[in-house]
PDB file of C-alpha atoms in Angstrom:
ATOM      1  CA  ILE A 223      74.739 226.630 -16.383  1.00 42.00           C
ATOM      2  CA  PHE A 224      76.726 228.278 -19.170  1.00 45.00           C
ATOM      3  CA  SER A 225      75.247 229.290 -22.433  1.00 47.00           C
ATOM      4  CA  ARG A 226      76.800 228.129 -25.692  1.00 48.00           C
ATOM      5  CA  ALA A 227      78.332 231.535 -26.190  1.00 46.00           C
ATOM      6  CA  GLU A 228      80.001 231.345 -22.745  1.00 48.00           C
ATOM      7  CA  ALA A 229      81.095 227.725 -23.080  1.00 49.00           C
ATOM      8  CA  GLY A 230      82.645 228.272 -26.518  1.00 53.00           C
ATOM      9  CA  PRO A 231      85.612 230.424 -25.381  1.00 53.00           C
ATOM     10  CA  ALA A 232      86.312 228.169 -22.385  1.00 52.00           C
ATOM     11  CA  ARG A 233      86.309 225.050 -24.578  1.00 53.00           C
ATOM     12  CA  SER A 234      88.553 226.766 -27.106  1.00 53.00           C
ATOM     13  CA  GLN A 235      90.985 227.782 -24.370  1.00 56.00           C
ATOM     14  CA  ARG A 236      91.212 224.203 -23.035  1.00 55.00           C
ATOM     15  CA  SER A 237      91.854 222.866 -26.551  1.00 53.00           C
ATOM     16  CA  THR A 238      94.609 225.411 -27.008  1.00 52.00           C
ATOM     17  CA  GLU A 239      96.205 224.373 -23.684  1.00 54.00           C
ATOM     18  CA  ARG A 240      96.124 220.682 -24.681  1.00 54.00           C
ATOM     19  CA  ARG A 241      97.737 221.410 -28.031  1.00 54.00           C
ATOM     20  CA  SER A 242     100.462 223.493 -26.403  1.00 51.00           C
ATOM     21  CA  ALA A 243     101.185 220.762 -23.817  1.00 50.00           C
ATOM     22  CA  ARG A 244     101.378 217.991 -26.421  1.00 52.00           C
ATOM     23  CA  PRO A 245     104.678 219.114 -28.028  1.00 48.00           C
ATOM     24  CA  GLN A 246     106.315 219.204 -24.593  1.00 50.00           C
ATOM     25  CA  ARG A 247     105.290 215.606 -23.909  1.00 47.00           C
ATOM     26  CA  ASP A 248     106.293 214.570 -27.414  1.00 47.00           C
ATOM     27  CA  SER A 249     109.610 216.381 -26.999  1.00 46.00           C
ATOM     28  CA  ALA A 250     110.300 214.620 -23.704  1.00 47.00           C
ATOM     29  CA  GLY A 251     109.404 211.236 -25.188  1.00 49.00           C
ATOM     30  CA  CYS A 252     111.482 211.974 -28.236  1.00 49.00           C
ATOM     31  CA  GLY A 253     114.442 212.847 -26.012  1.00 53.00           C
ATOM     32  CA  LYS A 254     114.207 209.520 -24.246  1.00 52.00           C
ATOM     33  CA  ARG A 255     113.909 207.679 -27.519  1.00 58.00           C
ATOM     34  CA  HIS A 256     116.962 209.490 -28.865  1.00 55.00           C
ATOM     35  CA  ARG A 257     118.940 208.586 -25.758  1.00 57.00           C
ATOM     36  CA  ARG A 258     117.885 204.951 -26.067  1.00 57.00           C
ATOM     37  CA  ALA A 259     118.788 204.895 -29.766  1.00 58.00           C
ATOM     38  CA  ALA A 260     122.175 206.494 -29.104  1.00 54.00           C
ATOM     39  CA  ALA A 261     122.926 203.970 -26.371  1.00 52.00           C
ATOM     40  CA  ARG A 262     121.910 201.067 -28.601  1.00 57.00           C
ATOM     41  CA  ASN A 263     123.979 202.357 -31.523  1.00 57.00           C
ATOM     42  CA  CYS A 264     127.047 202.823 -29.345  1.00 49.00           C
ATOM     43  CA  ALA A 265     126.634 199.372 -27.823  1.00 49.00           C
ATOM     44  CA  THR A 266     126.076 197.811 -31.255  1.00 51.00           C
ATOM     45  CA  ILE A 267     129.362 199.250 -32.556  1.00 48.00           C
ATOM     46  CA  CYS A 268     131.127 197.903 -29.477  1.00 46.00           C
ATOM     47  CA  CYS A 269     129.588 194.462 -29.949  1.00 43.00           C
ATOM     48  CA  GLN A 270     130.519 194.255 -33.605  1.00 49.00           C
ATOM     49  CA  ALA A 271     134.134 195.157 -32.826  1.00 45.00           C
ATOM     50  CA  ALA A 272     134.478 192.867 -29.807  1.00 42.00           C
ATOM     51  CA  LYS A 273     132.357 189.961 -31.118  1.00 42.00           C
ATOM     52  CA  PHE A 274     129.944 190.400 -28.192  1.00 42.00           C
ATOM     53  CA  THR A 275     132.171 189.605 -25.248  1.00 45.00           C
ATOM     54  CA  MET A 276     131.093 189.861 -21.612  1.00 46.00           C
ATOM     55  CA  ARG A 277     132.662 193.343 -21.527  1.00 51.00           C
ATOM     56  CA  CYS A 278     130.400 194.368 -24.413  1.00 50.00           C
ATOM     57  CA  LEU A 279     127.307 192.906 -22.726  1.00 48.00           C
ATOM     58  CA  LEU A 280     127.945 194.898 -19.567  1.00 49.00           C
ATOM     59  CA  PHE A 281     128.516 198.036 -21.631  1.00 49.00           C
ATOM     60  CA  LEU A 282     125.168 197.476 -23.359  1.00 50.00           C
ATOM     61  CA  VAL A 283     123.315 197.166 -20.040  1.00 49.00           C
ATOM     62  CA  ALA A 284     125.096 200.180 -18.557  1.00 52.00           C
ATOM     63  CA  SER A 285     124.440 202.368 -21.599  1.00 53.00           C
ATOM     64  CA  VAL A 286     120.715 201.640 -21.845  1.00 47.00           C
ATOM     65  CA  THR A 287     119.974 201.898 -18.133  1.00 51.00           C
ATOM     66  CA  THR A 288     121.929 205.095 -17.541  1.00 48.00           C
ATOM     67  CA  ALA A 289     120.411 206.744 -20.613  1.00 50.00           C
ATOM     68  CA  LEU A 290     116.990 206.577 -18.930  1.00 47.00           C
ATOM     69  CA  ARG A 291     118.106 208.141 -15.663  1.00 51.00           C
ATOM     70  CA  PRO A 292     117.820 211.835 -14.789  1.00 52.00           C
ATOM     71  CA  GLN A 293     120.756 213.974 -15.902  1.00 55.00           C
ATOM     72  CA  PRO A 294     122.339 214.462 -12.409  1.00 53.00           C
ATOM     73  CA  THR A 295     122.597 210.721 -11.751  1.00 53.00           C
ATOM     74  CA  ARG A 296     123.363 209.562 -15.280  1.00 54.00           C
ATOM     75  CA  ARG A 297     127.039 210.552 -15.306  1.00 56.00           C
ATOM     76  CA  ALA A 298     127.729 209.004 -11.910  1.00 59.00           C
ATOM     77  CA  ALA A 299     126.045 205.720 -12.865  1.00 52.00           C
ATOM     78  CA  LEU A 300     127.874 205.519 -16.187  1.00 50.00           C
ATOM     79  CA  GLY A 301     131.182 206.273 -14.497  1.00 56.00           C
ATOM     80  CA  GLN A 302     130.639 203.456 -12.012  1.00 58.00           C
ATOM     81  CA  ALA A 303     129.742 201.039 -14.829  1.00 47.00           C
ATOM     82  CA  LEU A 304     132.821 201.979 -16.848  1.00 45.00           C
ATOM     83  CA  SER A 305     135.083 201.489 -13.834  1.00 50.00           C
ATOM     84  CA  THR A 306     133.713 197.942 -13.558  1.00 42.00           C
ATOM     85  CA  LEU A 307     134.486 197.311 -17.227  1.00 40.00           C
ATOM     86  CA  VAL A 308     138.065 198.484 -16.807  1.00 38.00           C
ATOM     87  CA  ALA A 309     138.538 195.986 -13.984  1.00 38.00           C
ATOM     88  CA  LEU A 310     137.527 193.037 -16.180  1.00 37.00           C
ATOM     89  CA  PRO A 311     140.366 190.808 -17.451  1.00 37.00           C
ATOM     90  CA  THR A 312     141.281 190.933 -21.123  1.00 37.00           C
ATOM     91  CA  ALA A 313     140.532 187.953 -23.328  1.00 34.00           C
ATOM     92  CA  ALA A 314     144.143 186.798 -23.407  1.00 35.00           C
ATOM     93  CA  ASN A 315     144.286 186.649 -19.601  1.00 35.00           C
ATOM     94  CA  ALA A 316     140.903 185.033 -19.033  1.00 34.00           C
ATOM     95  CA  ILE A 317     140.651 182.273 -16.446  1.00 36.00           C
ATOM     96  CA  SER A 318     140.136 178.835 -17.983  1.00 39.00           C
ATOM     97  CA  GLY A 319     136.546 178.080 -18.821  1.00 43.00           C
ATOM     98  CA  GLY A 320     135.218 180.694 -21.217  1.00 45.00           C
ATOM     99  CA  GLY A 321     136.830 183.498 -23.122  1.00 50.00           C
ATOM    100  CA  LYS A 322     139.318 183.263 -25.946  1.00 68.00           C
ATOM    101  CA  ASP A 323     142.266 182.582 -23.673  1.00 87.00           C
ATOM    102  CA  TYR A 324     145.309 182.625 -25.987  1.00 96.00           C
ATOM    103  CA  ALA A 325     143.483 182.059 -29.297  1.00 95.00           C
ATOM    104  CA  GLU A 326     145.123 183.998 -32.134  1.00 95.00           C
ATOM    105  CA  ALA A 327     147.636 185.401 -29.623  1.00 96.00           C
ATOM    106  CA  THR A 328     151.346 185.851 -30.313  1.00 97.00           C
ATOM    107  CA  ILE A 329     153.238 183.959 -27.601  1.00 97.00           C
ATOM    108  CA  LYS A 330     156.562 183.441 -29.340  1.00 96.00           C
ATOM    109  CA  ASN A 331     159.411 182.445 -27.018  1.00 97.00           C
ATOM    110  CA  GLN A 332     157.149 182.723 -23.967  1.00 97.00           C
ATOM    111  CA  VAL A 333     157.710 180.349 -21.059  1.00 97.00           C
ATOM    112  CA  PHE A 334     154.744 178.477 -19.528  1.00 97.00           C
ATOM    113  CA  ASP A 335     156.794 175.837 -17.735  1.00 97.00           C
ATOM    114  CA  GLY A 336     154.905 174.125 -14.900  1.00 97.00           C
ATOM    115  CA  GLN A 337     151.791 176.273 -15.315  1.00 96.00           C
ATOM    116  CA  LYS A 338     148.235 174.954 -15.024  1.00 96.00           C
ATOM    117  CA  LEU A 339     146.649 175.678 -18.388  1.00 96.00           C
ATOM    118  CA  ASP A 340     143.891 173.073 -18.484  1.00 96.00           C
ATOM    119  CA  ASN A 341     141.176 173.685 -21.103  1.00 96.00           C
ATOM    120  CA  LYS A 342     142.919 176.775 -22.412  1.00 96.00           C
ATOM    121  CA  ASP A 343     142.333 177.752 -26.026  1.00 97.00           C
ATOM    122  CA  PHE A 344     145.500 178.304 -28.087  1.00 97.00           C
ATOM    123  CA  SER A 345     143.719 178.000 -31.448  1.00 96.00           C
ATOM    124  CA  GLY A 346     145.587 179.854 -34.168  1.00 96.00           C
ATOM    125  CA  ALA A 347     148.202 181.081 -31.707  1.00 97.00           C
ATOM    126  CA  ASP A 348     151.766 181.841 -32.775  1.00 97.00           C
ATOM    127  CA  ALA A 349     153.587 179.639 -30.255  1.00 97.00           C
ATOM    128  CA  VAL A 350     156.890 179.290 -32.101  1.00 98.00           C
ATOM    129  CA  ASP A 351     159.716 178.430 -29.665  1.00 98.00           C
ATOM    130  CA  ALA A 352     157.298 178.598 -26.702  1.00 98.00           C
ATOM    131  CA  SER A 353     158.102 176.388 -23.720  1.00 98.00           C
ATOM    132  CA  PHE A 354     155.470 174.262 -21.943  1.00 98.00           C
ATOM    133  CA  LYS A 355     157.764 171.970 -19.982  1.00 98.00           C
ATOM    134  CA  LYS A 356     155.833 169.990 -17.360  1.00 97.00           C
ATOM    135  CA  ALA A 357     152.812 172.252 -17.863  1.00 98.00           C
ATOM    136  CA  SER A 358     149.297 170.920 -17.336  1.00 97.00           C
ATOM    137  CA  LEU A 359     147.470 171.301 -20.647  1.00 97.00           C
ATOM    138  CA  ARG A 360     144.650 168.807 -20.150  1.00 97.00           C
ATOM    139  CA  GLY A 361     141.891 169.484 -22.662  1.00 97.00           C
ATOM    140  CA  ALA A 362     143.798 172.414 -24.188  1.00 97.00           C
ATOM    141  CA  ARG A 363     143.076 173.315 -27.798  1.00 97.00           C
ATOM    142  CA  PHE A 364     145.901 174.004 -30.274  1.00 97.00           C
ATOM    143  CA  PHE A 365     143.809 173.880 -33.456  1.00 96.00           C
ATOM    144  CA  LYS A 366     145.810 175.388 -36.356  1.00 96.00           C
ATOM    145  CA  SER A 367     148.331 176.881 -33.939  1.00 97.00           C
ATOM    146  CA  ASP A 368     151.969 177.314 -34.929  1.00 98.00           C
ATOM    147  CA  CYS A 369     153.954 175.238 -32.433  1.00 98.00           C
ATOM    148  CA  GLU A 370     157.170 175.005 -34.425  1.00 98.00           C
ATOM    149  CA  ARG A 371     160.063 174.148 -32.092  1.00 98.00           C
ATOM    150  CA  ALA A 372     157.699 174.385 -29.088  1.00 98.00           C
ATOM    151  CA  ASP A 373     158.845 172.314 -26.106  1.00 98.00           C
ATOM    152  CA  PHE A 374     156.243 170.076 -24.426  1.00 98.00           C
ATOM    153  CA  THR A 375     158.735 167.971 -22.491  1.00 98.00           C
ATOM    154  CA  GLY A 376     156.962 166.213 -19.605  1.00 98.00           C
ATOM    155  CA  ALA A 377     153.713 168.162 -20.234  1.00 98.00           C
ATOM    156  CA  ASP A 378     150.309 166.653 -19.480  1.00 98.00           C
ATOM    157  CA  LEU A 379     148.465 166.806 -22.807  1.00 98.00           C
ATOM    158  CA  THR A 380     145.639 164.446 -21.841  1.00 97.00           C
ATOM    159  CA  GLY A 381     142.600 165.073 -24.042  1.00 97.00           C
ATOM    160  CA  ALA A 382     144.237 168.026 -25.787  1.00 97.00           C
ATOM    161  CA  SER A 383     143.765 168.750 -29.501  1.00 97.00           C
ATOM    162  CA  PHE A 384     146.593 169.445 -31.956  1.00 97.00           C
ATOM    163  CA  GLU A 385     144.540 169.079 -35.131  1.00 95.00           C
ATOM    164  CA  SER A 386     146.110 170.937 -38.055  1.00 96.00           C
ATOM    165  CA  ALA A 387     148.735 172.386 -35.704  1.00 97.00           C
ATOM    166  CA  ASN A 388     152.274 172.966 -36.974  1.00 97.00           C
ATOM    167  CA  LEU A 389     154.486 170.658 -34.883  1.00 98.00           C
ATOM    168  CA  LYS A 390     157.643 170.917 -36.947  1.00 97.00           C
ATOM    169  CA  ASP A 391     160.643 170.202 -34.683  1.00 98.00           C
ATOM    170  CA  ALA A 392     158.378 170.290 -31.599  1.00 98.00           C
ATOM    171  CA  ILE A 393     159.565 168.298 -28.596  1.00 98.00           C
ATOM    172  CA  LEU A 394     157.131 165.890 -26.919  1.00 98.00           C
ATOM    173  CA  SER A 395     159.653 163.882 -24.925  1.00 97.00           C
ATOM    174  CA  GLY A 396     158.015 162.322 -21.873  1.00 97.00           C
ATOM    175  CA  ALA A 397     154.698 164.032 -22.629  1.00 98.00           C
ATOM    176  CA  LYS A 398     151.465 162.410 -21.487  1.00 98.00           C
ATOM    177  CA  ALA A 399     149.256 162.410 -24.577  1.00 97.00           C
ATOM    178  CA  GLU A 400     146.477 160.055 -23.524  1.00 97.00           C
ATOM    179  CA  GLY A 401     143.421 160.559 -25.731  1.00 97.00           C
ATOM    180  CA  THR A 402     145.100 163.501 -27.439  1.00 98.00           C
ATOM    181  CA  ALA A 403     144.059 164.287 -31.020  1.00 97.00           C
ATOM    182  CA  PHE A 404     146.833 164.724 -33.576  1.00 97.00           C
ATOM    183  CA  SER A 405     146.915 165.318 -37.317  1.00 95.00           C
ATOM    184  CA  GLN A 406     149.648 163.991 -39.582  1.00 96.00           C
ATOM    185  CA  THR A 407     151.735 166.969 -38.435  1.00 96.00           C
ATOM    186  CA  ILE A 408     152.777 164.915 -35.387  1.00 97.00           C
ATOM    187  CA  LEU A 409     155.163 163.191 -37.773  1.00 97.00           C
ATOM    188  CA  ASP A 410     157.135 166.443 -38.009  1.00 97.00           C
ATOM    189  CA  ALA A 411     157.865 166.482 -34.258  1.00 97.00           C
ATOM    190  CA  LYS A 412     161.552 166.404 -33.374  1.00 97.00           C
ATOM    191  CA  SER A 413     161.217 163.999 -30.454  1.00 97.00           C
ATOM    192  CA  ILE A 414     158.512 161.709 -29.045  1.00 97.00           C
ATOM    193  CA  ALA A 415     160.857 159.676 -26.831  1.00 97.00           C
ATOM    194  CA  GLY A 416     159.126 158.479 -23.675  1.00 97.00           C
ATOM    195  CA  ALA A 417     155.761 160.002 -24.683  1.00 97.00           C
ATOM    196  CA  ASP A 418     152.575 158.147 -23.758  1.00 98.00           C
ATOM    197  CA  PHE A 419     150.139 157.964 -26.685  1.00 97.00           C
ATOM    198  CA  THR A 420     147.589 155.664 -25.035  1.00 97.00           C
ATOM    199  CA  GLU A 421     144.262 156.005 -26.884  1.00 96.00           C
ATOM    200  CA  ALA A 422     145.619 158.985 -28.818  1.00 97.00           C
ATOM    201  CA  VAL A 423     143.496 159.933 -31.829  1.00 96.00           C
ATOM    202  CA  VAL A 424     145.641 159.502 -34.933  1.00 96.00           C
ATOM    203  CA  GLN A 425     145.077 158.153 -38.432  1.00 96.00           C
ATOM    204  CA  PRO A 426     146.238 154.538 -38.991  1.00 96.00           C
ATOM    205  CA  TYR A 427     148.963 155.563 -41.439  1.00 96.00           C
ATOM    206  CA  VAL A 428     150.208 158.162 -38.911  1.00 97.00           C
ATOM    207  CA  GLN A 429     150.380 155.461 -36.257  1.00 96.00           C
ATOM    208  CA  LYS A 430     152.470 153.259 -38.551  1.00 96.00           C
ATOM    209  CA  GLU A 431     154.891 156.089 -39.243  1.00 97.00           C
ATOM    210  CA  LEU A 432     155.221 156.884 -35.537  1.00 97.00           C
ATOM    211  CA  CYS A 433     155.939 153.247 -34.794  1.00 97.00           C
ATOM    212  CA  LYS A 434     158.988 153.420 -37.079  1.00 96.00           C
ATOM    213  CA  ARG A 435     160.644 155.775 -34.588  1.00 96.00           C
ATOM    214  CA  ALA A 436     158.947 154.837 -31.307  1.00 96.00           C
ATOM    215  CA  THR A 437     160.645 152.593 -28.767  1.00 96.00           C
ATOM    216  CA  GLY A 438     159.903 151.068 -25.380  1.00 96.00           C
ATOM    217  CA  ALA A 439     156.824 152.347 -23.557  1.00 96.00           C
ATOM    218  CA  THR A 440     156.064 154.806 -26.333  1.00 97.00           C
ATOM    219  CA  ALA A 441     155.844 151.975 -28.867  1.00 97.00           C
ATOM    220  CA  ASP A 442     153.632 150.002 -26.479  1.00 97.00           C
ATOM    221  CA  SER A 443     151.237 152.944 -26.074  1.00 96.00           C
ATOM    222  CA  LEU A 444     150.902 153.113 -29.867  1.00 96.00           C
ATOM    223  CA  PHE A 445     150.290 149.303 -30.107  1.00 95.00           C
ATOM    224  CA  CYS A 446     153.228 149.005 -32.428  1.00 95.00           C
ATOM    225  CA  PRO A 447     153.825 145.442 -33.730  1.00 92.00           C
TER     226      PRO A 447
END
């Protein structure tokens, strides 16, 4: 049994040891918190610039997880994650179903003849003089795209949308436009000869104007009188 005089120095020494150990633990915790914060900040900047794409999401996961690993393994893990990101396709080359596809892209004079482009997004694209002859564009979106002088001869436009698209001098000869949505800009098209507008979504006055130039099967598909 220790006396109070003997226990006092021992207790004081233990208190001193605890106080000296506390900054080390706090420093280690602070280091982890700083690494987490840095990873989050870096990922946040990436997300704001890329509008939170799948590439950004993977970068966020890689940054946070690698920041918590020991120093020797952190660089290797981050390097492996970044190599995966590099292998991802860019938005403009994304496979149909997700991604921006060709939205806002400049595809002037490009040739897409015969290609399968179903459900692709061409919203806001600069498609002046682009060629889509006999291409499959079922469900494609051309909202507010510039399709001046674009050639859709024989293309399958079933269920596609050309709302507010510039179709000045565009060619839709022989195109299949069943259930396709058009604005009044379809009236600016250069040719609609042989096009099938069955159940196409157009305003009544647009239909009347199209009927003034439609003949044969095209007129029948528009229910022209």
